[in-house]
Each structure stands twice: as C-alpha cells, then as structure tokens.
XYZ file of C-alpha atoms in Angstrom:
652
model
C -45.030 -36.451 -44.380
C -44.110 -34.976 -41.036
C -46.719 -32.235 -40.526
C -45.170 -29.674 -38.250
C -47.241 -26.862 -39.680
C -49.471 -25.953 -36.787
C -52.131 -23.729 -38.283
C -54.146 -26.123 -40.425
C -55.894 -24.802 -43.460
C -57.298 -21.887 -41.544
C -56.354 -19.687 -44.484
C -59.513 -21.217 -45.912
C -61.226 -21.430 -42.566
C -64.420 -19.606 -41.741
C -65.053 -18.466 -45.263
C -68.494 -16.973 -45.654
C -70.056 -16.424 -49.057
C -72.800 -13.870 -48.578
C -75.071 -13.442 -51.560
C -77.284 -11.123 -49.568
C -74.503 -8.529 -49.268
C -73.085 -8.541 -52.730
C -71.487 -11.984 -52.723
C -68.531 -10.685 -50.727
C -66.215 -13.451 -49.506
C -64.888 -12.977 -45.992
C -61.543 -14.736 -45.798
C -59.476 -14.672 -42.644
C -56.768 -16.764 -41.028
C -57.669 -17.354 -37.421
C -54.183 -17.830 -36.049
C -50.829 -16.314 -36.649
C -48.954 -18.156 -39.374
C -47.002 -20.991 -37.809
C -43.580 -21.982 -38.990
C -43.602 -24.886 -41.407
C -41.051 -27.249 -39.947
C -40.510 -29.106 -43.226
C -41.395 -32.584 -44.384
C -38.710 -34.363 -42.387
C -37.694 -34.172 -38.726
C -35.051 -31.522 -38.129
C -32.106 -31.835 -35.779
C -28.697 -30.226 -35.447
C -26.821 -33.336 -36.722
C -29.052 -33.513 -39.817
C -28.478 -29.833 -40.600
C -24.738 -30.138 -40.104
C -24.485 -33.230 -42.305
C -26.406 -31.583 -45.153
C -24.147 -28.514 -45.052
C -21.062 -30.741 -45.021
C -22.384 -32.731 -47.983
C -23.032 -29.482 -49.835
C -19.502 -28.325 -48.960
C -20.881 -25.221 -47.267
C -18.988 -23.406 -44.479
C -20.185 -24.404 -41.034
C -20.071 -22.681 -37.649
C -21.774 -23.923 -34.485
C -23.237 -20.926 -32.694
C -25.112 -20.548 -29.417
C -28.628 -21.363 -30.565
C -27.997 -21.396 -34.313
C -25.949 -23.163 -36.940
C -24.295 -20.541 -39.120
C -23.300 -20.765 -42.749
C -23.036 -18.318 -45.662
C -25.611 -17.199 -48.177
C -25.448 -19.917 -50.877
C -25.093 -17.404 -53.691
C -22.363 -15.403 -51.950
C -20.428 -18.538 -51.115
C -20.649 -19.975 -54.646
C -19.663 -16.710 -56.323
C -16.874 -15.966 -53.799
C -18.225 -12.468 -53.143
C -17.542 -10.683 -49.884
C -19.857 -8.692 -47.676
C -20.552 -7.695 -44.084
C -24.001 -9.250 -44.007
C -23.836 -12.562 -45.814
C -24.571 -15.092 -43.092
C -27.372 -17.613 -42.918
C -28.598 -18.477 -39.424
C -30.299 -21.864 -39.068
C -32.195 -22.684 -35.899
C -30.763 -25.968 -34.622
C -34.127 -27.015 -33.127
C -36.772 -25.923 -35.646
C -34.659 -25.532 -38.796
C -36.011 -22.028 -39.406
C -33.418 -20.002 -41.327
C -32.642 -16.329 -41.841
C -30.433 -15.133 -44.706
C -28.959 -11.698 -44.039
C -27.821 -11.114 -47.610
C -31.116 -11.989 -49.302
C -33.263 -10.725 -46.403
C -35.219 -13.989 -46.500
C -36.551 -16.433 -43.936
C -38.208 -19.821 -44.222
C -38.140 -23.480 -43.275
C -35.250 -25.924 -43.388
C -36.792 -27.718 -46.374
C -36.878 -24.412 -48.292
C -33.190 -23.850 -47.611
C -32.392 -27.389 -48.752
C -34.329 -26.810 -51.975
C -32.416 -23.604 -52.585
C -29.060 -25.298 -51.978
C -29.980 -28.058 -54.409
C -31.072 -25.599 -57.095
C -27.955 -23.438 -56.875
C -25.733 -26.523 -56.965
C -27.165 -27.458 -60.363
C -26.764 -23.946 -61.829
C -23.895 -23.415 -64.243
C -24.023 -19.615 -64.091
C -23.957 -18.931 -60.373
C -23.625 -15.155 -60.759
C -27.081 -14.802 -62.335
C -28.812 -17.214 -59.970
C -31.503 -15.653 -57.796
C -31.628 -17.146 -54.324
C -34.949 -18.553 -53.082
C -36.730 -17.773 -56.332
C -40.002 -19.683 -56.868
C -40.074 -20.871 -53.238
C -43.461 -19.509 -52.232
C -43.096 -20.246 -48.501
C -39.950 -18.121 -48.210
C -40.752 -14.643 -46.902
C -38.829 -11.408 -46.310
C -37.059 -11.273 -42.963
C -36.922 -7.558 -42.188
C -39.934 -5.706 -43.552
C -40.118 -1.940 -43.226
C -43.757 -1.671 -42.127
C -45.182 1.386 -43.874
C -47.986 1.745 -41.335
C -45.581 1.471 -38.413
C -43.182 3.907 -40.091
C -45.980 6.416 -40.741
C -47.114 6.172 -37.126
C -43.576 6.756 -35.867
C -42.936 9.629 -38.318
C -46.189 11.328 -37.298
C -44.756 11.741 -33.794
C -41.841 13.872 -32.608
C -38.765 13.120 -30.461
C -39.033 14.204 -26.829
C -36.016 16.418 -27.400
C -38.052 18.573 -29.807
C -40.616 19.438 -27.123
C -40.550 22.250 -24.624
C -39.382 21.110 -21.189
C -42.818 21.563 -19.596
C -44.576 19.742 -22.415
C -42.114 16.830 -22.335
C -42.491 16.564 -18.551
C -46.284 16.467 -18.850
C -46.196 13.659 -21.427
C -43.688 11.637 -19.394
C -45.848 11.895 -16.268
C -48.916 10.877 -18.259
C -47.295 7.629 -19.411
C -45.183 6.789 -16.349
C -41.898 7.814 -17.986
C -40.998 10.555 -15.513
C -37.867 8.749 -14.300
C -36.413 8.594 -17.811
C -34.425 11.461 -19.240
C -35.156 13.022 -22.611
C -31.728 11.847 -23.790
C -32.554 8.226 -22.942
C -35.937 8.365 -24.678
C -34.402 9.884 -27.800
C -31.575 7.348 -27.828
C -34.113 4.509 -27.973
C -36.168 6.288 -30.639
C -39.234 6.799 -28.441
C -41.519 9.477 -29.846
C -44.775 11.126 -28.840
C -47.711 13.201 -30.051
C -48.780 15.482 -27.185
C -51.999 16.570 -28.909
C -53.174 13.017 -29.556
C -51.731 11.850 -26.211
C -49.732 9.085 -27.863
C -46.303 7.544 -27.200
C -44.646 5.180 -29.694
C -41.898 2.596 -29.030
C -40.218 1.457 -32.284
C -38.562 -1.872 -33.057
C -35.582 -1.028 -35.250
C -33.172 -3.473 -36.895
C -30.551 -2.133 -39.308
C -32.586 1.093 -39.563
C -35.674 -0.882 -40.612
C -38.829 -0.216 -38.567
C -40.380 -3.670 -38.270
C -43.166 -2.515 -35.956
C -44.184 -0.180 -33.171
C -45.928 -0.401 -29.841
C -48.370 2.471 -29.463
C -49.631 3.751 -26.116
C -52.709 5.982 -26.119
C -53.880 7.877 -23.042
C -57.639 7.976 -22.407
C -58.730 10.298 -19.629
C -62.483 9.627 -19.881
C -62.531 6.068 -18.568
C -63.956 4.682 -15.339
C -61.721 3.905 -12.392
C -61.849 0.146 -13.030
C -60.372 0.527 -16.517
C -56.804 1.317 -17.459
C -56.385 4.762 -18.932
C -53.474 3.686 -21.156
C -54.301 1.432 -24.104
C -51.692 -0.653 -25.914
C -51.852 -1.405 -29.634
C -49.306 -3.017 -31.945
C -48.565 -2.094 -35.538
C -48.681 -4.415 -37.381
C -51.408 -6.119 -35.377
C -49.364 -9.308 -34.921
C -46.701 -7.215 -33.219
C -42.989 -6.811 -34.005
C -40.733 -9.858 -33.940
C -37.552 -7.870 -33.380
C -36.301 -6.579 -30.031
C -36.748 -3.055 -28.724
C -33.468 -1.199 -28.235
C -31.360 -3.522 -30.370
C -30.334 -0.631 -32.605
C -28.721 1.092 -29.594
C -26.307 -1.792 -28.951
C -22.906 -1.478 -30.599
C -21.882 -4.404 -32.807
C -18.762 -4.956 -30.685
C -20.794 -5.544 -27.490
C -20.902 -9.173 -26.333
C -23.058 -8.876 -23.187
C -26.623 -7.559 -23.005
C -29.483 -7.350 -20.484
C -32.812 -8.704 -21.761
C -35.917 -7.288 -20.024
C -39.659 -7.763 -20.458
C -40.653 -4.121 -21.066
C -39.365 -1.086 -22.911
C -39.362 1.049 -19.760
C -37.300 -1.582 -17.917
C -34.716 -1.665 -20.716
C -34.368 2.113 -20.803
C -34.138 2.299 -17.008
C -31.343 -0.293 -16.952
C -29.352 1.572 -19.601
C -29.864 4.988 -18.004
C -28.780 3.871 -14.528
C -25.974 1.447 -15.448
C -24.915 2.490 -18.974
C -25.007 -1.188 -19.855
C -26.718 -2.176 -23.113
C -30.293 -3.333 -22.530
C -33.087 -4.522 -24.812
C -36.617 -5.820 -24.283
C -38.876 -8.527 -25.657
C -41.416 -7.393 -28.285
C -44.557 -8.391 -26.332
C -43.571 -8.852 -22.715
C -42.446 -12.184 -21.340
C -45.218 -14.114 -23.106
C -43.032 -15.078 -26.069
C -39.570 -14.916 -27.606
C -40.090 -15.191 -31.401
C -37.608 -17.448 -33.169
C -37.192 -14.668 -35.752
C -35.439 -12.650 -33.034
C -32.863 -15.324 -32.195
C -30.385 -14.517 -35.023
C -30.045 -10.952 -33.677
C -29.045 -12.369 -30.282
C -26.525 -14.851 -31.648
C -23.561 -12.486 -31.329
C -23.919 -12.072 -27.546
C -21.757 -14.308 -25.378
C -23.681 -13.433 -22.202
C -27.398 -12.602 -21.936
C -28.759 -11.527 -18.549
C -32.484 -12.189 -18.216
C -34.085 -9.709 -15.803
C -37.857 -10.084 -15.770
C -38.595 -9.099 -12.170
C -40.108 -11.031 -9.264
C -43.305 -12.167 -10.985
C -43.499 -15.976 -10.721
C -44.813 -16.436 -14.265
C -42.035 -14.187 -15.559
C -39.529 -16.357 -13.712
C -40.939 -19.487 -15.362
C -40.591 -17.871 -18.783
C -37.044 -16.744 -18.007
C -36.086 -20.377 -17.424
C -37.904 -21.392 -20.612
C -36.186 -18.704 -22.698
C -32.767 -19.616 -21.316
C -33.149 -23.064 -22.899
C -34.167 -21.432 -26.160
C -31.151 -19.108 -26.116
C -28.683 -21.785 -24.904
C -28.572 -21.844 -21.109
C -24.755 -21.907 -21.089
C -24.624 -18.210 -21.946
C -27.710 -17.121 -19.954
C -27.572 -15.536 -16.524
C -30.768 -14.904 -14.572
C -31.797 -12.751 -11.660
C -33.879 -14.900 -9.353
C -37.111 -13.427 -7.914
C -36.751 -11.935 -4.430
C -37.477 -8.797 -2.431
C -33.908 -7.614 -2.928
C -33.988 -8.193 -6.704
C -37.299 -6.854 -8.113
C -37.755 -5.612 -11.675
C -35.636 -2.683 -12.904
C -38.317 0.012 -12.581
C -39.414 -1.242 -9.155
C -35.805 -1.437 -7.986
C -35.160 2.132 -9.151
C -38.306 3.385 -7.396
C -37.169 1.690 -4.162
C -33.757 3.307 -4.346
C -31.936 0.033 -5.020
C -28.805 0.374 -7.128
C -29.378 -1.509 -10.366
C -25.701 -2.424 -10.689
C -25.859 -4.256 -7.349
C -28.821 -6.299 -8.615
C -27.069 -7.121 -11.889
C -24.017 -8.300 -9.965
C -26.211 -11.010 -8.416
C -27.103 -12.540 -11.785
C -26.073 -16.175 -11.889
C -25.971 -18.849 -14.599
C -28.864 -21.277 -14.866
C -27.965 -24.361 -12.813
C -27.966 -27.870 -14.200
C -31.542 -29.079 -14.677
C -30.979 -32.268 -12.676
C -28.956 -30.885 -9.765
C -30.309 -28.404 -7.227
C -30.015 -27.715 -3.538
C -31.882 -25.521 -1.070
C -29.659 -22.530 -1.764
C -30.935 -22.570 -5.362
C -34.544 -22.970 -4.257
C -34.625 -20.549 -1.320
C -35.520 -17.403 -3.232
C -38.072 -19.214 -5.407
C -39.781 -20.641 -2.315
C -39.907 -17.179 -0.744
C -41.291 -15.678 -3.947
C -44.019 -18.334 -4.084
C -44.966 -17.649 -0.469
C -45.130 -13.928 -1.208
C -47.097 -14.258 -4.453
C -49.523 -17.078 -3.736
C -52.104 -15.645 -6.144
C -49.613 -15.665 -9.039
C -48.429 -19.160 -8.168
C -52.038 -20.373 -8.364
C -51.999 -19.585 -12.079
C -53.816 -17.562 -14.728
C -57.412 -16.768 -13.797
C -60.482 -17.281 -15.966
C -62.549 -14.164 -16.610
C -65.632 -15.971 -17.900
C -65.654 -18.597 -15.154
C -65.044 -16.889 -11.789
C -66.412 -19.922 -9.931
C -63.719 -22.072 -11.538
C -61.125 -19.748 -10.013
C -62.580 -20.497 -6.572
C -62.180 -24.212 -7.203
C -58.968 -24.657 -9.225
C -57.474 -21.275 -8.189
C -56.075 -20.818 -11.705
C -54.449 -22.446 -14.723
C -50.877 -23.563 -14.063
C -48.041 -24.683 -16.321
C -46.678 -28.198 -15.998
C -49.993 -29.815 -15.084
C -52.145 -32.476 -16.765
C -55.926 -32.014 -16.778
C -58.277 -34.859 -17.719
C -61.706 -33.722 -18.921
C -64.649 -36.033 -19.553
C -68.422 -35.960 -20.000
C -71.282 -37.825 -21.685
C -71.466 -38.002 -25.475
C -73.324 -34.958 -26.798
C -73.067 -33.025 -23.537
C -70.948 -30.256 -25.096
C -67.419 -31.225 -24.058
C -65.767 -29.681 -27.111
C -67.922 -26.550 -26.883
C -67.044 -26.012 -23.232
C -63.341 -26.807 -23.522
C -63.160 -24.490 -26.542
C -64.389 -21.533 -24.487
C -62.407 -22.690 -21.437
C -59.171 -22.504 -23.469
C -60.209 -19.366 -25.367
C -60.699 -17.518 -22.086
C -57.129 -18.363 -21.037
C -55.767 -17.472 -24.466
C -57.398 -14.047 -24.131
C -55.410 -13.647 -20.889
C -52.161 -14.223 -22.821
C -51.759 -18.007 -22.468
C -50.173 -19.205 -25.734
C -52.413 -22.071 -26.832
C -52.151 -25.059 -29.189
C -55.286 -26.977 -30.150
C -55.253 -30.573 -31.354
C -58.763 -31.361 -32.573
C -58.835 -35.005 -33.669
C -62.629 -35.323 -33.653
C -63.891 -32.200 -35.440
C -62.066 -30.288 -38.169
C -60.390 -26.963 -37.588
C -62.863 -25.023 -39.727
C -65.750 -26.035 -37.495
C -63.688 -25.447 -34.369
C -62.553 -22.032 -35.607
C -66.127 -21.021 -36.410
C -67.246 -22.005 -32.911
C -64.352 -20.178 -31.258
C -64.989 -16.988 -33.185
C -68.632 -17.018 -32.127
C -67.598 -17.531 -28.495
C -65.006 -14.787 -28.820
C -67.502 -12.287 -30.247
C -70.355 -13.443 -27.979
C -72.576 -12.888 -31.004
C -74.244 -15.084 -33.578
C -72.166 -13.918 -36.535
C -74.560 -15.554 -38.985
C -76.892 -12.699 -38.034
C -74.100 -10.122 -37.866
C -72.015 -10.774 -40.967
C -71.176 -7.089 -41.226
C -69.146 -7.500 -38.005
C -67.253 -10.590 -39.148
C -64.152 -8.694 -40.275
C -64.002 -6.751 -37.013
C -64.065 -9.799 -34.764
C -61.910 -11.896 -37.102
C -59.183 -9.245 -37.061
C -59.340 -9.078 -33.265
C -59.191 -12.867 -33.003
C -56.077 -13.024 -35.172
C -54.106 -11.138 -32.511
C -54.582 -13.987 -30.021
C -51.723 -16.498 -29.537
C -53.936 -19.379 -30.729
C -52.553 -22.159 -32.944
C -54.009 -25.377 -34.344
C -52.566 -28.762 -35.299
C -53.468 -30.139 -38.708
C -54.050 -33.683 -37.473
C -57.500 -35.243 -37.694
C -58.531 -38.748 -36.685
C -55.965 -41.385 -35.764
C -52.363 -40.178 -35.560
C -49.097 -41.548 -34.213
C -48.028 -40.466 -30.763
C -44.545 -39.526 -32.001
C -45.869 -37.089 -34.602
C -48.152 -35.432 -32.087
C -45.387 -35.092 -29.498
C -42.967 -33.755 -32.130
C -45.522 -31.141 -33.114
C -46.187 -30.183 -29.506
C -42.441 -29.860 -28.810
C -42.006 -27.745 -31.936
C -44.860 -25.476 -30.836
C -43.459 -25.008 -27.322
C -40.078 -24.025 -28.781
C -41.257 -21.814 -31.653
C -44.430 -20.290 -30.205
C -43.734 -20.620 -26.457
C -46.940 -22.591 -26.029
C -48.187 -22.826 -22.450
C -51.403 -24.814 -22.970
C -52.065 -27.794 -25.254
C -55.584 -29.195 -25.706
C -56.004 -32.691 -27.162
C -59.605 -33.493 -28.125
C -59.880 -36.383 -27.788
C -57.694 -39.339 -26.822
C -59.868 -42.083 -28.338
C -59.974 -40.425 -31.770
C -56.248 -39.834 -31.680
C -55.309 -43.437 -30.985
C -58.040 -45.037 -33.124
C -60.470 -47.746 -32.096
C -60.771 -50.144 -35.014
C -59.463 -53.707 -34.845
C -57.909 -53.426 -31.378
C -58.432 -55.753 -28.458
C -59.570 -54.102 -25.243
C -56.327 -54.992 -23.465
C -54.275 -53.514 -26.319
C -56.333 -50.347 -26.313
C -55.892 -49.892 -22.566
C -52.152 -50.441 -22.877
C -51.917 -48.010 -25.782
C -53.911 -45.408 -23.882
C -51.728 -45.799 -20.786
C -48.622 -45.295 -22.933
C -50.056 -42.086 -24.374
C -51.082 -40.743 -20.975
C -47.589 -41.425 -19.592
C -46.073 -39.582 -22.562
C -48.341 -36.543 -22.123
C -47.689 -36.509 -18.363
C -43.950 -36.502 -19.027
C -44.334 -33.817 -21.693
C -46.298 -31.531 -19.352
C -43.654 -31.862 -16.642
C -40.499 -31.654 -18.770
C -41.735 -28.885 -21.067
C -43.478 -26.974 -18.246
C -46.617 -26.844 -20.380
C -50.208 -27.517 -19.285
C -51.867 -30.356 -21.205
C -55.667 -30.716 -21.211
C -56.700 -34.184 -22.355
C -60.304 -34.924 -23.330
C -61.269 -38.566 -22.759
C -64.677 -40.136 -23.339
C -66.251 -41.851 -20.301
C -67.237 -45.452 -19.886
C -70.886 -46.248 -20.434
C -72.752 -45.825 -17.160
C -76.351 -46.591 -16.249
C -78.815 -43.935 -17.330
C -79.306 -41.433 -14.553
C -76.047 -42.251 -12.741
C -73.554 -39.477 -12.154
C -70.157 -39.810 -13.773
C -67.297 -40.189 -11.336
C -63.523 -40.198 -11.529
C -63.734 -43.941 -12.126
C -65.942 -43.293 -15.172
C -62.996 -42.087 -17.274
C -62.407 -44.630 -20.050
C -59.459 -46.995 -19.674
C -57.511 -47.964 -16.608
C -57.096 -45.800 -13.533
C -53.773 -44.476 -14.889
C -55.392 -41.430 -16.545
C -56.847 -40.082 -13.317
C -53.816 -41.136 -11.267
C -51.432 -39.203 -13.523
C -53.747 -36.177 -13.786
C -53.372 -33.111 -11.591
C -56.982 -32.121 -12.246
C -60.040 -34.154 -13.225
C -63.034 -32.228 -14.605
C -66.369 -33.867 -15.393
C -69.136 -32.246 -17.412
C -72.292 -33.628 -15.807
C -75.477 -33.457 -17.878
C -78.597 -34.178 -15.810
C -81.094 -32.368 -18.031
C -82.617 -35.540 -19.478
C -82.778 -37.552 -16.257
C -84.641 -35.187 -13.963
C -87.115 -32.328 -14.243
C -84.859 -30.323 -11.977
C -81.729 -31.595 -13.661
C -78.971 -29.195 -14.660
C -75.720 -29.235 -16.557
C -72.682 -28.510 -14.424
C -68.915 -28.887 -14.297
C -67.603 -30.974 -11.422
C -64.033 -30.841 -10.139
C -63.317 -34.316 -8.722
C -59.544 -33.974 -8.385
C -57.420 -30.940 -7.668
C -53.826 -31.684 -6.767
C -52.991 -28.008 -6.224
C -54.907 -27.630 -2.963
C -57.465 -30.450 -2.909
C -60.521 -28.228 -3.211
C -63.417 -29.863 -5.041
C -66.869 -28.708 -6.080
C -69.282 -27.915 -8.886
C -70.006 -24.993 -11.192
C -73.473 -24.721 -12.700
C -73.538 -24.133 -16.451
C -76.156 -22.459 -18.592
C -75.709 -22.733 -22.339
C -76.546 -19.890 -24.742
C -77.160 -21.250 -28.246
C -76.758 -17.848 -29.879
C -73.208 -17.334 -28.632
C -72.257 -21.022 -28.056
C -71.152 -19.856 -24.620
C -71.424 -21.311 -21.127
C -70.180 -18.095 -19.531
C -72.369 -15.983 -17.290
C -73.255 -12.768 -19.131
C -72.163 -9.541 -17.363
C -75.757 -8.310 -16.894
C -76.722 -11.584 -15.209
C -73.512 -12.063 -13.258
C -74.273 -9.240 -10.842
C -77.704 -10.685 -10.142
C -76.223 -14.123 -9.475
C -73.223 -12.963 -7.438
C -75.149 -13.056 -4.166
C -76.071 -16.666 -4.939
C -72.350 -17.549 -5.285
C -72.665 -18.237 -9.003
C -74.095 -21.719 -8.469
C -70.888 -23.101 -6.986
C -70.433 -25.647 -4.260
C -66.999 -26.125 -2.737
C -66.068 -29.457 -1.202
C -63.190 -30.380 1.060
C -60.786 -32.755 -0.620
C -60.713 -35.180 2.275
C -64.469 -35.385 2.909
C -67.329 -37.006 1.074
C -69.014 -34.849 -1.543
C -71.745 -32.655 -0.181
C -75.293 -33.023 -1.428
C -75.847 -31.032 -4.603
C -77.529 -27.686 -4.006
C -80.923 -27.468 -5.684
C -81.209 -24.665 -8.227
C -83.774 -21.951 -7.717
C -87.135 -22.376 -9.398
C -86.524 -19.255 -11.502
C -83.485 -20.939 -13.111
C -85.573 -23.786 -14.578
C-alpha cells in the first residue's frame, strides 16, 4: 500500500458518545478531505502508459493529461464536454461528461470495468466507486444566499454608491459588478461574490458589514458558503471560451479592477493566495498564458512562484514585487496605468539560473517589507515573535525536550496557532494516534475543556474544520520514501507550508539497530528533510528526543539525539526545558538556542493550563504580564547566554 491519503481516520476521530444527553453521537472530521492518491505511486509516464494500453486517446496538456470520457469514447458519441482531465502529478481526475472527480486508482478501476462490458451503451461510468464524487455541485445554500441578494444595477444610484463605499468597491462601476455576478443586500449590509462554472454556483464569499465593533476589529467579516469555500475561480464565467490568455489575481476586487481598467479577462483565486485547489486546474488548462499578479506582498510572491510550478511554469508570467508594480487596486489608487504594469510581466526564469537583474526587485521588496520577510507571527506566543521574528517557509526547525515535558502538547498548539493564521499545515504524528492528537488540538482551539462543555462540541468542531489542517495516516516506523512522497503530494495538492514530524525516533524505529547504524539512518533522514524544506519552500518542524543527561542539567544544543548533523542542518533549534522537578523555583520554558534568521536567542516562560491543554498566556493575564515582558529573555547570538531571570514569587 502507498498511503497518500492525508487525513487519517478522522472521520471517526473525536467521537463522543454522551449518555447524559440522550446518547447523541458527535461525529466530525477535523480536516478537509484530502485527495486519495491511490494505492500505487502516480507519475505522468505511468498514466500515459495505462491510457495507451487501454487504447484511449491521449493529449499532453499544460498541467494535465487529457483523454475522453471512457463511455463516450467506447460508444463513439460526440459532445462538447466529454474530456477527462488527469493531473500528471497527483493523478486526480475530472470527467466533464459524467461530472465526476476522484483518484487515479478510481479511474483505472472504471476503465477496467468498461473494458469488460459487452453492452457499452448501458454502462454507467464510475458506478459503485464510493470514493468518486461529483465535480461541480450546485450548492443550494450558496445559491439561496446569492438569490436573496440583488444586482447592483437594480439599486438606485445613491443606494448603490452607499453600498460600494461601505465595502471598498467605490472604484468599480455597476456594470463591472453585474458582469461578475456580484450582488448585495443593502438592508442586511451584505455583499456576495459567487463562484460560477458553467452556470453552476459552487460557492459564494459573503461579506457582512458590522458598524458596532471596536476600532481594533475589522468591520467587514468574511464567510464562505459552503464552509470549506469554493474550489472554482471567481470570474471564470466571464471569460470567453476562445480566450487563451488570462490574469490570475488573489482577490475578487483585484480581478474586477484589472478587467475594468484593461478590458483583459481576469479571475481570482477562491481563498486568496493561500491555496490553488487542484480541482480548479482543469478550468485553467485551456489558457496558453497565465499572468500571476498578486501584488508586492513577499508571501504572495512566494506563492506565485509555487503556483507557477503547479500550473506549468512555461506558460506562467509573473509580475515581480516592486514599488512600480504593486497590486491592481493599489496601482489604480496610485494612478498607475494597469496596462503598463501588465506589460512588465515576465516568464518565470529557470530555477537554476539567476543573475542580479532577476533578484534586484525581490531584494528591494525584502528591504521594504522586513516584517513580512520575517514570516507569519504567532498570536498566542508574542514572546516567540520577539525571538524568532516569525515562521518562515523553507526552513528546518529541530525541537527537543525531556520525556514527559509536553513536547507534543506544545508543538500541537505552536502549529495550530500558525494554522489559524492561514499557514496550510500537515501533521505527521508517529508517536500518538491522530484521534488523540485531534482531541488535544480541538481543546486547544476552543480553549475550553470540551468534556465539560459537550453542548459546544459541534460549534467548535465546525469552526475547526475550516482550518487548512491535514494529517498523515502513518504511525510508528515508516519508510523515508513513503513519508517524503506523502509530503510532496501534500505540498502540491494542498499547498502545504508547514510540516510537523513527531518524532524522528518513532519514524525510523529503534529495534535491532546498532548505534552507528541508527546515527547514519538519522543523518540520512535529516539530510532528506533539509533538502525537502529548501526545494519545496516548505517549513519542516522535526521533533527529536534528547540524549539522556544528568538529572538537574539543562539541555543544550548538543543534547539533541544523534550526531551534530541535526543541529547543523537546522535553521532553528528549540528546547523545551522542564526545571519543575529539580528546583523549588524551577519553571518550564522554551529556549531558542539557534536562530539562523538573525541570531537572536532567548527564553520564553511557559505556564500550562490543564483545562485547555494550552501554554498560551490568557488575554486577561497577558495585559498584567506585559509590563514584565512576558517572561522573555533575549540573548545576543554571539555572546554567552545570560543568567536566567528569576520568576516573581507570585508566579510560583
């Protein structure tokens, strides 16, 4: 078996049977359904060979391998929409004629079944294949939401102007808004952006204006219907089928601004630049040129380069971040002609060949946006932001701590915090099963002991399911190749930006190995994960148990199990120090002993709350502690560590 299904059995995860409330079973999946990659490795040559063996038509597209619907081909029927698009990396297929999608193994099964049928005309494609799902689903809830609103063109001029100003749409004409199907409800102060494909409403993005919020909060709230969000692209229905070039933006307003000012077809990603769903790739197959214009945000630029590989970089042009080429809306507000910016779009250069002319604008952008370059910030651990500055793609973090100190509990919340900021996350828990991990994460997410609040389980579970959190199904010892294949699959399909592997010793196994063999095996794995982090531009957090030290001694960088390779390859080394049992005044704290980003080192005091399984400072206590600097000490990278600050008596 080659388990590329990322979301373990979390369909059965966190199931509570509550006799005290009528024996109701709460049953929720704690991640979005991941694509089942099939039982065998998938590659373009394998797919092509199978289609050739089956005597199916074959066309090599940009990011897809294209054939015909098996039933249509066998019965020699004709039709405008009878193609099957097969992703050459993941094997995920979409059949236009049957409106079905599924894994490569499902398509193979269907091809085999139809080949054995004598009466092809009565054969029903993909029947009895339970993993095959509809491709375009007309969401009734999304459709009702859209139908409950009215086009801007149906409003009085003053009323339409008021709504546009409320939602920052004042630069867009009523004609543009109506062309893209944007609707509003002035009484409810709502604006709806639909995702339409072949006149099917697959989902909507709903903006609601709230006037009675404090200044620190945003007065416009975003919600997606369905909750997982649409997988199709906004504005695609406005692009004529004969068009071969399109501008891809990261927001609906950007796409409409580009079209209005240039009259060039423009579309936008369904949920910003955080992900490009593989379900959307077949719709983009017909374009010979795709211009990616995500603005001058450094993280957006990183994703633009990532998406260009997903779309086939040969047809992708990008607008590099600079002062002269900001995002569409910003450029319009500054009086910059959008056509002049689009004329500067250039193809992605060869990955292995660059010169300063290619790097100049990126260097300038990094100097201008140092805070963005530092990475995604933690909300629950502000002190960690002072030390590490943020969470960055392409880095390797090694995390260690004594047995029983709470490494998994801390790293769970550490990664959950980032996931809540939009970092697409993949968890590989080799030591504890996914059910236990999911239960812990949900408690940390809710910041409540849900055993005592079972009536709120559904509420928090539904909220959790909207997070881009995925889990591997591996447990215990597993081969490095399978783990790397799964990680690569996740980066491609789910645009994963953070992988957590907990922990290295469980993954590689410990039985029957000589010490020298174990060290060599561990070094091989660390080299592979280092290379993966760099090549895939994905942050990898690797949990490694420490060596056994004398009781009472602090762990150091040299305490990480194995050779020095782990800490040499790592960009960051984090140590969970647990001094509670060795001293009356002992505390538990996180120590940063290596920080390649800027060399800043230090400690962050931790206080564990058993009820919420959280190490985060609660909001009511954070204000009180802010004057005390949150228990952090910052050390200079080139100096010896400063003496640990003694905690106040009231903290004991």
